[in-house]
JSON list of C-alpha atoms in Angstrom, two decimals:
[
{"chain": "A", "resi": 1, "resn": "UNK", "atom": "CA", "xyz": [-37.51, -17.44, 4.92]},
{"chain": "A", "resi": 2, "resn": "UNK", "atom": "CA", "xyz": [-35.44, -14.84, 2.82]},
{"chain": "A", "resi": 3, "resn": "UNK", "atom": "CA", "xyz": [-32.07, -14.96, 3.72]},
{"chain": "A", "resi": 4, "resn": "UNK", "atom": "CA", "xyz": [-32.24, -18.20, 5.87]},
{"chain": "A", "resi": 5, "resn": "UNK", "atom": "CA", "xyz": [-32.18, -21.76, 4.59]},
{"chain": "A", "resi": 6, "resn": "UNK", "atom": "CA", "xyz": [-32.01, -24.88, 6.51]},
{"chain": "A", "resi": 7, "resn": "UNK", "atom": "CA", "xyz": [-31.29, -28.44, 5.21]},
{"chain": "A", "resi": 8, "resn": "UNK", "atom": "CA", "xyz": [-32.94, -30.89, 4.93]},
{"chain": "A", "resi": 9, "resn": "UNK", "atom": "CA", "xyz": [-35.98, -30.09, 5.45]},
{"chain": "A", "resi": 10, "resn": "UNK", "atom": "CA", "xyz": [-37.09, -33.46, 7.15]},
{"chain": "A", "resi": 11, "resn": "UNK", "atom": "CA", "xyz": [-34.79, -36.48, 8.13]},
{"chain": "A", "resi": 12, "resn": "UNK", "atom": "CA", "xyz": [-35.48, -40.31, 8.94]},
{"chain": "A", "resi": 13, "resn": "UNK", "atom": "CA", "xyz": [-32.76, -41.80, 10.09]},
{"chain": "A", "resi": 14, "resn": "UNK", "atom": "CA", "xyz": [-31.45, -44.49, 12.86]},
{"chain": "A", "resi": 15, "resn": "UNK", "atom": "CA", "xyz": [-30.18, -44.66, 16.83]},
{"chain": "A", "resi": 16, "resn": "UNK", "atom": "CA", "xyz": [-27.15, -44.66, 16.75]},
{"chain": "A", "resi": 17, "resn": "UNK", "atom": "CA", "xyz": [-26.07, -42.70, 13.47]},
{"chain": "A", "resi": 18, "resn": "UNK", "atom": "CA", "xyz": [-24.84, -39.43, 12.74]},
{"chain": "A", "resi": 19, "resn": "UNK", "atom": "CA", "xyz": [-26.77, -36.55, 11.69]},
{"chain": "A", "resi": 20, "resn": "UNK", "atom": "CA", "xyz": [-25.50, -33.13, 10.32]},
{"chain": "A", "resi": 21, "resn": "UNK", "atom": "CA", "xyz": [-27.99, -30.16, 9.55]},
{"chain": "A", "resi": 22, "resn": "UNK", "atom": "CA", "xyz": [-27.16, -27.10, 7.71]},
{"chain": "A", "resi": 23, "resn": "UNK", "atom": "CA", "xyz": [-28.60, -23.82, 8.49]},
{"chain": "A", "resi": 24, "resn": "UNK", "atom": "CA", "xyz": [-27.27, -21.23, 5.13]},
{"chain": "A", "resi": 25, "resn": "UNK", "atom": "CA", "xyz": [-27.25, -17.45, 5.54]},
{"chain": "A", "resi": 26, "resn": "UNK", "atom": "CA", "xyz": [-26.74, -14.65, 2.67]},
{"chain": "A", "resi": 27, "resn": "UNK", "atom": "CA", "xyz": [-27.49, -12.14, 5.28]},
{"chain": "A", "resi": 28, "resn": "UNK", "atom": "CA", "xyz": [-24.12, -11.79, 6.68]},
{"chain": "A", "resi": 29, "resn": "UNK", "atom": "CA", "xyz": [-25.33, -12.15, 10.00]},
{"chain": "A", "resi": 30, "resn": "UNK", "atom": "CA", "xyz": [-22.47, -12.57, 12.47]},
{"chain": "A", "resi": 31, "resn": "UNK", "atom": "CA", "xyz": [-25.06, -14.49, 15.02]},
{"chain": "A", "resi": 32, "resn": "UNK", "atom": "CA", "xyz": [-26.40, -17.65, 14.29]},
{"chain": "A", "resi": 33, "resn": "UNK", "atom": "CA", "xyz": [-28.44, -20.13, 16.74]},
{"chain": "A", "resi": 34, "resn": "UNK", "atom": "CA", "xyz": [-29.76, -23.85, 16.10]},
{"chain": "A", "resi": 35, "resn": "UNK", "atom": "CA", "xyz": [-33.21, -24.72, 18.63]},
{"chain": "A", "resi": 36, "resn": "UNK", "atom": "CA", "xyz": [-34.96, -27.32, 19.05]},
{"chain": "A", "resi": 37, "resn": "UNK", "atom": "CA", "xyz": [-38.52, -26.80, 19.57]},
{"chain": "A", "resi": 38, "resn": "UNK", "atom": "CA", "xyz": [-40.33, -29.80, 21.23]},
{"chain": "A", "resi": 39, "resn": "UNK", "atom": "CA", "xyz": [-44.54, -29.46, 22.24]},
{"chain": "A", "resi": 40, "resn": "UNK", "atom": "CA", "xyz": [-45.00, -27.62, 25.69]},
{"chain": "A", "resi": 41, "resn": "UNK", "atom": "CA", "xyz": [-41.15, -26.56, 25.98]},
{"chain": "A", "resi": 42, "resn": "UNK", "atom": "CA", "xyz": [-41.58, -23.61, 23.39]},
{"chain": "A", "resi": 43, "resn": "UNK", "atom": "CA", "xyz": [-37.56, -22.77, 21.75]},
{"chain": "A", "resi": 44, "resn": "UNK", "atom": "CA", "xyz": [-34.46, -24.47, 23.68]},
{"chain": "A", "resi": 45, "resn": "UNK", "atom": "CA", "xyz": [-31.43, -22.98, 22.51]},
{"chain": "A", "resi": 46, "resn": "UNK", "atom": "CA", "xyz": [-28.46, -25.61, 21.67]},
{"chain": "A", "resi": 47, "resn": "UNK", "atom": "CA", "xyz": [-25.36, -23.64, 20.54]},
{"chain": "A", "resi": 48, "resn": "UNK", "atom": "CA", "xyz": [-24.91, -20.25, 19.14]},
{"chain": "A", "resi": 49, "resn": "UNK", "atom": "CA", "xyz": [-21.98, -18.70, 17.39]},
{"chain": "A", "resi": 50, "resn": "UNK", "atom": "CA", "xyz": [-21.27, -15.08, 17.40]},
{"chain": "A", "resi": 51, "resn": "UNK", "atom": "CA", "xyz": [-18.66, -15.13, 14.57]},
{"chain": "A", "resi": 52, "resn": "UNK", "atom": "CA", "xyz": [-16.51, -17.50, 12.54]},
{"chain": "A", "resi": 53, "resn": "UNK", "atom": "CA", "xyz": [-15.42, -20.27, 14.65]},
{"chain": "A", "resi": 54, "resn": "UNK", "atom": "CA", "xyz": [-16.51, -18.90, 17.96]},
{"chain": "A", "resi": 55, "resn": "UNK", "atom": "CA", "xyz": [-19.51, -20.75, 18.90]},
{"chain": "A", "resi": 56, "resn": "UNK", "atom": "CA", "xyz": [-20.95, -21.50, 22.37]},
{"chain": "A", "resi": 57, "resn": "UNK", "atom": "CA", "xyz": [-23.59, -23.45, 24.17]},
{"chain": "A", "resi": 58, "resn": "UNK", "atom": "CA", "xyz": [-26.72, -23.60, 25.40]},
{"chain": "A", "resi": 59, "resn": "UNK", "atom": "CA", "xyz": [-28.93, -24.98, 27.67]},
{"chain": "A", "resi": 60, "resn": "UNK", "atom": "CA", "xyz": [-29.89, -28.39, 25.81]},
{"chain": "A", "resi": 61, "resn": "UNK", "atom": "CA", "xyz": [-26.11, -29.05, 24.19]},
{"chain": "A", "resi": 62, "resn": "UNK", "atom": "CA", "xyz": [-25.09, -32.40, 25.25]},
{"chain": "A", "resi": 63, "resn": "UNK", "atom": "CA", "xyz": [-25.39, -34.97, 22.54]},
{"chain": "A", "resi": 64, "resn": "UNK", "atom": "CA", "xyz": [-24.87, -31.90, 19.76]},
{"chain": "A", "resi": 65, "resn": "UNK", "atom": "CA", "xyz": [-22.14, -29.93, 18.54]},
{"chain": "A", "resi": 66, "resn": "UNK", "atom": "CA", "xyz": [-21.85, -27.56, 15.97]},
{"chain": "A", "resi": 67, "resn": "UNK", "atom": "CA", "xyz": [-19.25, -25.95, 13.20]},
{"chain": "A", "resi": 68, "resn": "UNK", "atom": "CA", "xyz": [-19.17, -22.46, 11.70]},
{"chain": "A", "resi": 69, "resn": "UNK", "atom": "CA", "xyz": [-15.99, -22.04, 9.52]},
{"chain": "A", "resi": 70, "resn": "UNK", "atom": "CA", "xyz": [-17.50, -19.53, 6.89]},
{"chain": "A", "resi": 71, "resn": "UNK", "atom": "CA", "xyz": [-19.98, -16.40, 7.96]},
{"chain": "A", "resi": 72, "resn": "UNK", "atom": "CA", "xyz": [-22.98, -18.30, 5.92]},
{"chain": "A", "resi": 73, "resn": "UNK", "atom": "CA", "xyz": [-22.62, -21.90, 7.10]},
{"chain": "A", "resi": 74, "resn": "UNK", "atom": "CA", "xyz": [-23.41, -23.25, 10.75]},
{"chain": "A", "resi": 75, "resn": "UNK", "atom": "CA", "xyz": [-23.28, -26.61, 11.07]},
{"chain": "A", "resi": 76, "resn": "UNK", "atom": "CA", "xyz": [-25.09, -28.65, 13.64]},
{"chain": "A", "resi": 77, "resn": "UNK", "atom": "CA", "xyz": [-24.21, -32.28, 14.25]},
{"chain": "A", "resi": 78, "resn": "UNK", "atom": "CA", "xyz": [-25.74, -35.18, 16.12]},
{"chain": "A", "resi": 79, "resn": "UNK", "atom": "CA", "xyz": [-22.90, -37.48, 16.81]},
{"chain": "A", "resi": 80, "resn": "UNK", "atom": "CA", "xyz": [-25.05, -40.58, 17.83]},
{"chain": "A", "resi": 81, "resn": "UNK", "atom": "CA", "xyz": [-28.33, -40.04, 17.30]},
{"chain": "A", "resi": 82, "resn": "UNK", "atom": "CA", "xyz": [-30.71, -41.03, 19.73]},
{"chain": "A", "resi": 83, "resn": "UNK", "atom": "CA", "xyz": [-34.92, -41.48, 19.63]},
{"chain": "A", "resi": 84, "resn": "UNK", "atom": "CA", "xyz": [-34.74, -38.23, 22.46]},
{"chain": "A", "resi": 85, "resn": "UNK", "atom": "CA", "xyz": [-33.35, -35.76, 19.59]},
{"chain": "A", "resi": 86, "resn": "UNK", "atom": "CA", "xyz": [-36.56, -36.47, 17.61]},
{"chain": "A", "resi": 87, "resn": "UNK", "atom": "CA", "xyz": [-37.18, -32.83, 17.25]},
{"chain": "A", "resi": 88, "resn": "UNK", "atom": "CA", "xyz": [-38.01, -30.12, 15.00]},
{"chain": "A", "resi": 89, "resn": "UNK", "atom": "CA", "xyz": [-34.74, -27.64, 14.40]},
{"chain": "A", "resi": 90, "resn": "UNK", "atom": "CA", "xyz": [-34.69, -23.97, 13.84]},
{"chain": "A", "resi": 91, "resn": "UNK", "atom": "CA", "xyz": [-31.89, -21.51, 12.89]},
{"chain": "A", "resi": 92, "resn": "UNK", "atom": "CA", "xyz": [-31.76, -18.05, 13.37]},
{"chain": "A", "resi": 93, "resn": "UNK", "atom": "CA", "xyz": [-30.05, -15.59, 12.68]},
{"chain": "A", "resi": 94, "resn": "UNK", "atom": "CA", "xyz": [-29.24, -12.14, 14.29]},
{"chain": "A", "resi": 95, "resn": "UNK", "atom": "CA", "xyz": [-27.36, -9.01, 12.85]},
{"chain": "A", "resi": 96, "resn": "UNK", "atom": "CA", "xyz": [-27.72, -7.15, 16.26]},
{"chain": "A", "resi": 97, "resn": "UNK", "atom": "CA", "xyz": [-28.44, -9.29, 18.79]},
{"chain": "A", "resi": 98, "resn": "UNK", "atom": "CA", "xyz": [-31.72, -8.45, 18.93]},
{"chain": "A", "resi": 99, "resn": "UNK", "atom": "CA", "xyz": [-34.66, -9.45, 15.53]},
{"chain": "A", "resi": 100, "resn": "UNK", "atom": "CA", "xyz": [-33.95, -13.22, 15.36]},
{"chain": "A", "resi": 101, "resn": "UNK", "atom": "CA", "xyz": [-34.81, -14.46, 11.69]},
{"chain": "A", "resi": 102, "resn": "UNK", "atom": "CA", "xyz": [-35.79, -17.98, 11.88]},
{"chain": "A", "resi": 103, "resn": "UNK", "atom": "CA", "xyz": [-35.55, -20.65, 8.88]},
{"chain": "A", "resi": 104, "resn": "UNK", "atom": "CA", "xyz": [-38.51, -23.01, 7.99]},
{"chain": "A", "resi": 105, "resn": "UNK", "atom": "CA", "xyz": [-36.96, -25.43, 10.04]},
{"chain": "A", "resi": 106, "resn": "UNK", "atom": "CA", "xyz": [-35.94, -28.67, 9.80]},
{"chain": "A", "resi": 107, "resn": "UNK", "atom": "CA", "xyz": [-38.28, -32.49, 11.21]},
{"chain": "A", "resi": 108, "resn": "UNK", "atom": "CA", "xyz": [-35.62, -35.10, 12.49]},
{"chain": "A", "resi": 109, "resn": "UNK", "atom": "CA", "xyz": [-37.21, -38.42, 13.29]},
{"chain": "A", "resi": 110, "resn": "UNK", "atom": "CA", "xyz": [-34.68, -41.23, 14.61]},
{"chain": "A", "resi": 111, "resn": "UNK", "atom": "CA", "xyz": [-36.13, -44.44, 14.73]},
{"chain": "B", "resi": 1, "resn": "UNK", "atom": "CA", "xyz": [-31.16, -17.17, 35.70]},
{"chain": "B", "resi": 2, "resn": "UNK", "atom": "CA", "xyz": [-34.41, -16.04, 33.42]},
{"chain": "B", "resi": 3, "resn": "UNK", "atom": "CA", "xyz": [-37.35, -18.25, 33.41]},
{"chain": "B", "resi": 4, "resn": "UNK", "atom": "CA", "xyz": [-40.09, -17.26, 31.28]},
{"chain": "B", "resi": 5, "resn": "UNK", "atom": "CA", "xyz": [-43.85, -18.31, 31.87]},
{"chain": "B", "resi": 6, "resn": "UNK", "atom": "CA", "xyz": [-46.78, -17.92, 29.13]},
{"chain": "B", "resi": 7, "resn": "UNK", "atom": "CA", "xyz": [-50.32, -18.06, 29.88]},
{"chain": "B", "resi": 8, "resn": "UNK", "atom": "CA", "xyz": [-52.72, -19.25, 28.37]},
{"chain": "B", "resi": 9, "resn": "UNK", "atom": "CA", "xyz": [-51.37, -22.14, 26.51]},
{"chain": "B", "resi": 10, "resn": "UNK", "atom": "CA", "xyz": [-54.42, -22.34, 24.52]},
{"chain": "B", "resi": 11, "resn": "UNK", "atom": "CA", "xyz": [-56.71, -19.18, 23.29]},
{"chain": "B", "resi": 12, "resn": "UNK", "atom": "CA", "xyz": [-59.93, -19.02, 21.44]},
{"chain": "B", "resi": 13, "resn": "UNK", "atom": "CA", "xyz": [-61.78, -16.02, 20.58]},
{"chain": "B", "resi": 14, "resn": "UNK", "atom": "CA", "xyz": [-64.42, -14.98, 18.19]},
{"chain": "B", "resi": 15, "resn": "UNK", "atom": "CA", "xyz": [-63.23, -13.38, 15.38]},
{"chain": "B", "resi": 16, "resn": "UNK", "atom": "CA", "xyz": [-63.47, -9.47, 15.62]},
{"chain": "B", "resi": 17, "resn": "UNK", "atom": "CA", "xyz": [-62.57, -9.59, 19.24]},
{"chain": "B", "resi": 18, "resn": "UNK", "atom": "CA", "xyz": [-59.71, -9.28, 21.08]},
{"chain": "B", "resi": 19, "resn": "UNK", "atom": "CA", "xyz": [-56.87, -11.83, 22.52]},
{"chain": "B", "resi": 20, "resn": "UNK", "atom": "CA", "xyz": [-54.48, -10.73, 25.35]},
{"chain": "B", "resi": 21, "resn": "UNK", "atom": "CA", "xyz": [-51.77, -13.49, 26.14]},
{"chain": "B", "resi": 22, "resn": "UNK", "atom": "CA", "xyz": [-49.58, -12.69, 29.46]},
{"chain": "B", "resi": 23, "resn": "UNK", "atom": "CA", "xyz": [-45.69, -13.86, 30.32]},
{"chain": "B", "resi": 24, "resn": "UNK", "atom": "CA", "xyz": [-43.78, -13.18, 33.42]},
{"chain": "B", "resi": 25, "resn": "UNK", "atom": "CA", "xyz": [-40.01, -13.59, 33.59]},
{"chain": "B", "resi": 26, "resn": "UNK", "atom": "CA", "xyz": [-37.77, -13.70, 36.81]},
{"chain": "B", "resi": 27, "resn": "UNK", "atom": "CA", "xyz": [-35.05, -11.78, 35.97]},
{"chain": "B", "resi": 28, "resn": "UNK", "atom": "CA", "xyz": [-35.45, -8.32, 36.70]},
{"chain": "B", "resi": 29, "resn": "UNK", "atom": "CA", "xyz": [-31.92, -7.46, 34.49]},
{"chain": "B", "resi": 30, "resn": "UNK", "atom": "CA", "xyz": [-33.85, -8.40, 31.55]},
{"chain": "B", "resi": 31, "resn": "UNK", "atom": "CA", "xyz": [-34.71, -5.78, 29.14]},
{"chain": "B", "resi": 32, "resn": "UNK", "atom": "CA", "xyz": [-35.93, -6.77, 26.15]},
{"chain": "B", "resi": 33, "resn": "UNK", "atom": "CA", "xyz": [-38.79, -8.26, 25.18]},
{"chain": "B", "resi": 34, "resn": "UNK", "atom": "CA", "xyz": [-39.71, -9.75, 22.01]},
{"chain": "B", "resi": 35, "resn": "UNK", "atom": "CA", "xyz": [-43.24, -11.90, 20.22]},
{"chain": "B", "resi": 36, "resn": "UNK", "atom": "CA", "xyz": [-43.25, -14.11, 17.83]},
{"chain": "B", "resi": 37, "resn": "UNK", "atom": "CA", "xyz": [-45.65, -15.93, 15.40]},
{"chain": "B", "resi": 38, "resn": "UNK", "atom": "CA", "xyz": [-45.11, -18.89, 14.48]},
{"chain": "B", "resi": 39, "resn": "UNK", "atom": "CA", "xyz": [-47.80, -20.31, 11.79]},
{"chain": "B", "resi": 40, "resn": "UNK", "atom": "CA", "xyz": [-47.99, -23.84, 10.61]},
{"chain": "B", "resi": 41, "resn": "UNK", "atom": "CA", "xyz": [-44.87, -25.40, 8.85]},
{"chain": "B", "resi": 42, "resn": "UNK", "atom": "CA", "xyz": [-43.19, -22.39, 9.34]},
{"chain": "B", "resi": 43, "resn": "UNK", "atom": "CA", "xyz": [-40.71, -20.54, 11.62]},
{"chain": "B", "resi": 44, "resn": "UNK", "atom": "CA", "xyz": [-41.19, -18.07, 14.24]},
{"chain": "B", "resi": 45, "resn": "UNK", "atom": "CA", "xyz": [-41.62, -14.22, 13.14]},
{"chain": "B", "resi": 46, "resn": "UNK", "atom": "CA", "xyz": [-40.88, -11.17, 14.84]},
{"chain": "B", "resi": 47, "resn": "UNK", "atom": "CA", "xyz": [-44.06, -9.42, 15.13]},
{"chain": "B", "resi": 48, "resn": "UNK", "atom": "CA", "xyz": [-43.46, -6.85, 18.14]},
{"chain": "B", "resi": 49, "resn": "UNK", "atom": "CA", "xyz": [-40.49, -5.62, 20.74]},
{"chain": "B", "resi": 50, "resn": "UNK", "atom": "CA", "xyz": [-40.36, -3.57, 23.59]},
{"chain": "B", "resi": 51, "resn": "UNK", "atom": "CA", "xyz": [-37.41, -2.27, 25.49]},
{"chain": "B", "resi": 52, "resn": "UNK", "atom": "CA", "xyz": [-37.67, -1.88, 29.02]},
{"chain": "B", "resi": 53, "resn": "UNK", "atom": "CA", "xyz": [-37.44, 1.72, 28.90]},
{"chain": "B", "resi": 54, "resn": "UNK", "atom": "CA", "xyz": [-40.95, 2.05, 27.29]},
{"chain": "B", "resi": 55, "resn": "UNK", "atom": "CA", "xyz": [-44.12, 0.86, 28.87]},
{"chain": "B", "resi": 56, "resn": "UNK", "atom": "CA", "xyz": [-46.80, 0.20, 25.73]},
{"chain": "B", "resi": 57, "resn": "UNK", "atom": "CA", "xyz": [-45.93, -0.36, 22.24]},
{"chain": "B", "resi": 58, "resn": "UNK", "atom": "CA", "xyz": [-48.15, -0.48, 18.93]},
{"chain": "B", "resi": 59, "resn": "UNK", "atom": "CA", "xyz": [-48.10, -1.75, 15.23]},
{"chain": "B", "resi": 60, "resn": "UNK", "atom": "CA", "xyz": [-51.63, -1.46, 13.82]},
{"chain": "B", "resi": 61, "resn": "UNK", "atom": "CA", "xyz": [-53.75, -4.01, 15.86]},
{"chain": "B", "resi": 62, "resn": "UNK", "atom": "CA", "xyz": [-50.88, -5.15, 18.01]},
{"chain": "B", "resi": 63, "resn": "UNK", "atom": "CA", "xyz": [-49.84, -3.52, 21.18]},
{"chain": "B", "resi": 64, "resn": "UNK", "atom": "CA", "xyz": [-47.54, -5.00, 23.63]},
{"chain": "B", "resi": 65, "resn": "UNK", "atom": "CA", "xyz": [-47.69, -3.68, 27.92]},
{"chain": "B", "resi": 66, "resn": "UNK", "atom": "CA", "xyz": [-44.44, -3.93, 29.89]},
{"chain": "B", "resi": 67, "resn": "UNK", "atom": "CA", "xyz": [-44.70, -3.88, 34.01]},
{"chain": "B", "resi": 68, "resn": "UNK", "atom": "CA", "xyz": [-41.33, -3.91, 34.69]},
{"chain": "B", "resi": 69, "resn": "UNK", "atom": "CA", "xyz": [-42.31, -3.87, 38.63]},
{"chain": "B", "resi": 70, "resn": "UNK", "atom": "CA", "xyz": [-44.67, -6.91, 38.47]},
{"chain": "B", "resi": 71, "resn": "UNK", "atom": "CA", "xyz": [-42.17, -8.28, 35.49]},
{"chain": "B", "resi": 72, "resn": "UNK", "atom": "CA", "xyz": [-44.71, -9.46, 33.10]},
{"chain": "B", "resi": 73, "resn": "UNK", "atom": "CA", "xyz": [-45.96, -8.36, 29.86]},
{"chain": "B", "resi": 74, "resn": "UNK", "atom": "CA", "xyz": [-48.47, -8.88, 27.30]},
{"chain": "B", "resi": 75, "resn": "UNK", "atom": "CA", "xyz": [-49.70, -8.91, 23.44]},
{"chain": "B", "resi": 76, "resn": "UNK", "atom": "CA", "xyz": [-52.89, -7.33, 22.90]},
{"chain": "B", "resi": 77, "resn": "UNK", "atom": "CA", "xyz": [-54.49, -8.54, 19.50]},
{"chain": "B", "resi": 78, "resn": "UNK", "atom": "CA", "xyz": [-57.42, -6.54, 18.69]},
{"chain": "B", "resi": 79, "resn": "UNK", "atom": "CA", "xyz": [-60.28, -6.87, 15.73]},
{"chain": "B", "resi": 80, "resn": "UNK", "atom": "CA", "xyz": [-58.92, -10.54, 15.56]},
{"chain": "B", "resi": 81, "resn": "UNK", "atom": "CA", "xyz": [-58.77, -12.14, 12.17]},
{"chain": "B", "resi": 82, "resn": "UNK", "atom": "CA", "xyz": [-58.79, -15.58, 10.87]},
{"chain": "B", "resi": 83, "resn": "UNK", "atom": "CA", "xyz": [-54.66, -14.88, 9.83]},
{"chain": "B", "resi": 84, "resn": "UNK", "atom": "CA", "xyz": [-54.42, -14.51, 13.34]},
{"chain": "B", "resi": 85, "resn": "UNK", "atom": "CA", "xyz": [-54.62, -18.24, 14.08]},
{"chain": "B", "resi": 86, "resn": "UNK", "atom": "CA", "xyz": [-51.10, -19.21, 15.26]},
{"chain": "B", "resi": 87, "resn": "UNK", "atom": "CA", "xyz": [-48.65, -20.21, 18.17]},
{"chain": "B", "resi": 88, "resn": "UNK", "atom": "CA", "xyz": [-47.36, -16.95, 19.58]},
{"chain": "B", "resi": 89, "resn": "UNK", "atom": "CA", "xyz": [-44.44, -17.07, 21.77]},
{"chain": "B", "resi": 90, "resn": "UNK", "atom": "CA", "xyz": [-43.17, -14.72, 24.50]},
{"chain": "B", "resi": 91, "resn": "UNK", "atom": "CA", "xyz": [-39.17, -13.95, 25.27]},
{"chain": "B", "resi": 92, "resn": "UNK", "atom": "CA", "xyz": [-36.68, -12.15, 27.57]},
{"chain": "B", "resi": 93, "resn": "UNK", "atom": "CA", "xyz": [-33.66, -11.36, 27.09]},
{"chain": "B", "resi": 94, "resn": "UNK", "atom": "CA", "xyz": [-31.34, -12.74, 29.54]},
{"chain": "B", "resi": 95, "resn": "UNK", "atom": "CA", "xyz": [-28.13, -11.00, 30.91]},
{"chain": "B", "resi": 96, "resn": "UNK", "atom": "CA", "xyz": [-25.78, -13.05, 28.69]},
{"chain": "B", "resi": 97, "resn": "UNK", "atom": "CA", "xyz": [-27.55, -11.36, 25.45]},
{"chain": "B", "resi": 98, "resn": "UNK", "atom": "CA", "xyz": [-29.74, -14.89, 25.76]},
{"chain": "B", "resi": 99, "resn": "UNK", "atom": "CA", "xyz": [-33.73, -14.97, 24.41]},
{"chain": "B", "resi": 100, "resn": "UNK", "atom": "CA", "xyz": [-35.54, -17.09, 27.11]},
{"chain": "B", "resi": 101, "resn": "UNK", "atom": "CA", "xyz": [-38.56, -18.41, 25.37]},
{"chain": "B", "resi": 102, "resn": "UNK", "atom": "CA", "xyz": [-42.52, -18.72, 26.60]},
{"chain": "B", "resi": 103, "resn": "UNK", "atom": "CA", "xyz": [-43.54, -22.01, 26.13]},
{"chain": "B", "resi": 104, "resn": "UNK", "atom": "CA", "xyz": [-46.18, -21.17, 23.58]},
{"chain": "B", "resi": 105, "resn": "UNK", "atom": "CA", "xyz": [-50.11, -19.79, 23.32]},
{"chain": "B", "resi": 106, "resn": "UNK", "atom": "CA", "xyz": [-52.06, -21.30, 20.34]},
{"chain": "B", "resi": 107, "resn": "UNK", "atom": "CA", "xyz": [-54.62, -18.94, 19.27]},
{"chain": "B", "resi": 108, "resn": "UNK", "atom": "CA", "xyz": [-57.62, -20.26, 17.80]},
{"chain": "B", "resi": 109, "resn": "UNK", "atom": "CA", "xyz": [-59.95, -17.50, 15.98]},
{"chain": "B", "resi": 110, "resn": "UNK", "atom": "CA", "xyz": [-63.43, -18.79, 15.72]},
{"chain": "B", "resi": 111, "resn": "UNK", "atom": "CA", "xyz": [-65.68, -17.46, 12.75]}
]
């Protein structure tokens, strides 16, 4: 989506690893989200960041934590990946609060 | 805190006619309320708000009711087309500025 990128776009890798994905904004959005989205739980929200290293969580954040240390760049990281965080991830982004632009999302398989 | 429930989680209607899918949410604080599209491969899209303070909005074929007293509300699709076909997903906005996401409706327009 314009404005929004996430990478990679899809990622194999193994239990037990470390993952980092990278959601990219040229929006200057000050809010900036990472969900997972899983089949017949719609969007859980992980962590959130309303500004440059103030970030939060939310309601699925164990196992994850996140970075934002410039306005464009938020960071989320899987320190020990595990076959449960087999997920697809979205960012969005929010100028307002309210209008969420979402990226294209990003397929994390861990085998 | 919020809970948000969608209904139907599967929709199929003949194309030209219309497609209503319904959410209730718990939290009577909440007030705003968003949809999203979400087509294949792709992201969720804003497609229609409402605040709380207004009771029926429209864009075109889309229209969205708000019952703030029985807290649900729905998107109206009329003259459905085949572009239709997606996953539409409800949301509330919870008091902590949070979007509390519908589980998902995936509309099916038959030709």
């Amino acid at each position: 989506d314009a404005g929004i990128t996430q990478s990679p776009r899809h990622k194999v890798t193994e239990t037990g690893t470390p993952v980092t994905l990278r959601c990219h904004q040229t929006e200057n959005h000050r809010y900036m989200y990472w969900y997972r989205q899983d089949p017949g739980h719609g969007l859980r929200l992980i962590h959130y960041s309303y500004g440059v290293k103030d970030t939060d969580k939310g309601e699925v954040s164990d196992g994850y934590s996140v970075s934002r240390s410039k306005t464009e760049d938020f960071l989320l990281t899987l320190e020990s990946a595990t076959s449960s965080q087999t997920s697809v991830y979205f960012c969005a982004i929010s100028g307002q609060l309210y209008g969420y632009t979402f990226g294209s999302g990003t397929r994390l398989t861990v085998v | 805190g919020e809970n948000v429930e969608q209904h139907p989680s599967t929709l199929s209607v003949q194309e030209g006619d219309s497609a209503v899918i319904k959410c209730t949410y718990s939290d009577s604080a909440s007030n705003y309320f968003p949809w999203y599209k979400q087509e294949l491969g792709k992201g969720p899209q804003l497609i229609i708000d409402i605040r709380s303070n207004v009771g029926e909005k429209k864009d075109q074929r889309i229209a969205v009711t708000l019952n703030k007293t029985a807290k649900h509300f729905s998107l109206h699709i009329t003259e459905t087309q085949p572009e239709d076909s997606a996953v539409y997903f409800c949301a509330a906005m919870d008091s902590n500025y949070q979007l509390i996401w519908g589980a998902g409706t995936k509309l099916i327009i038959k030709p």
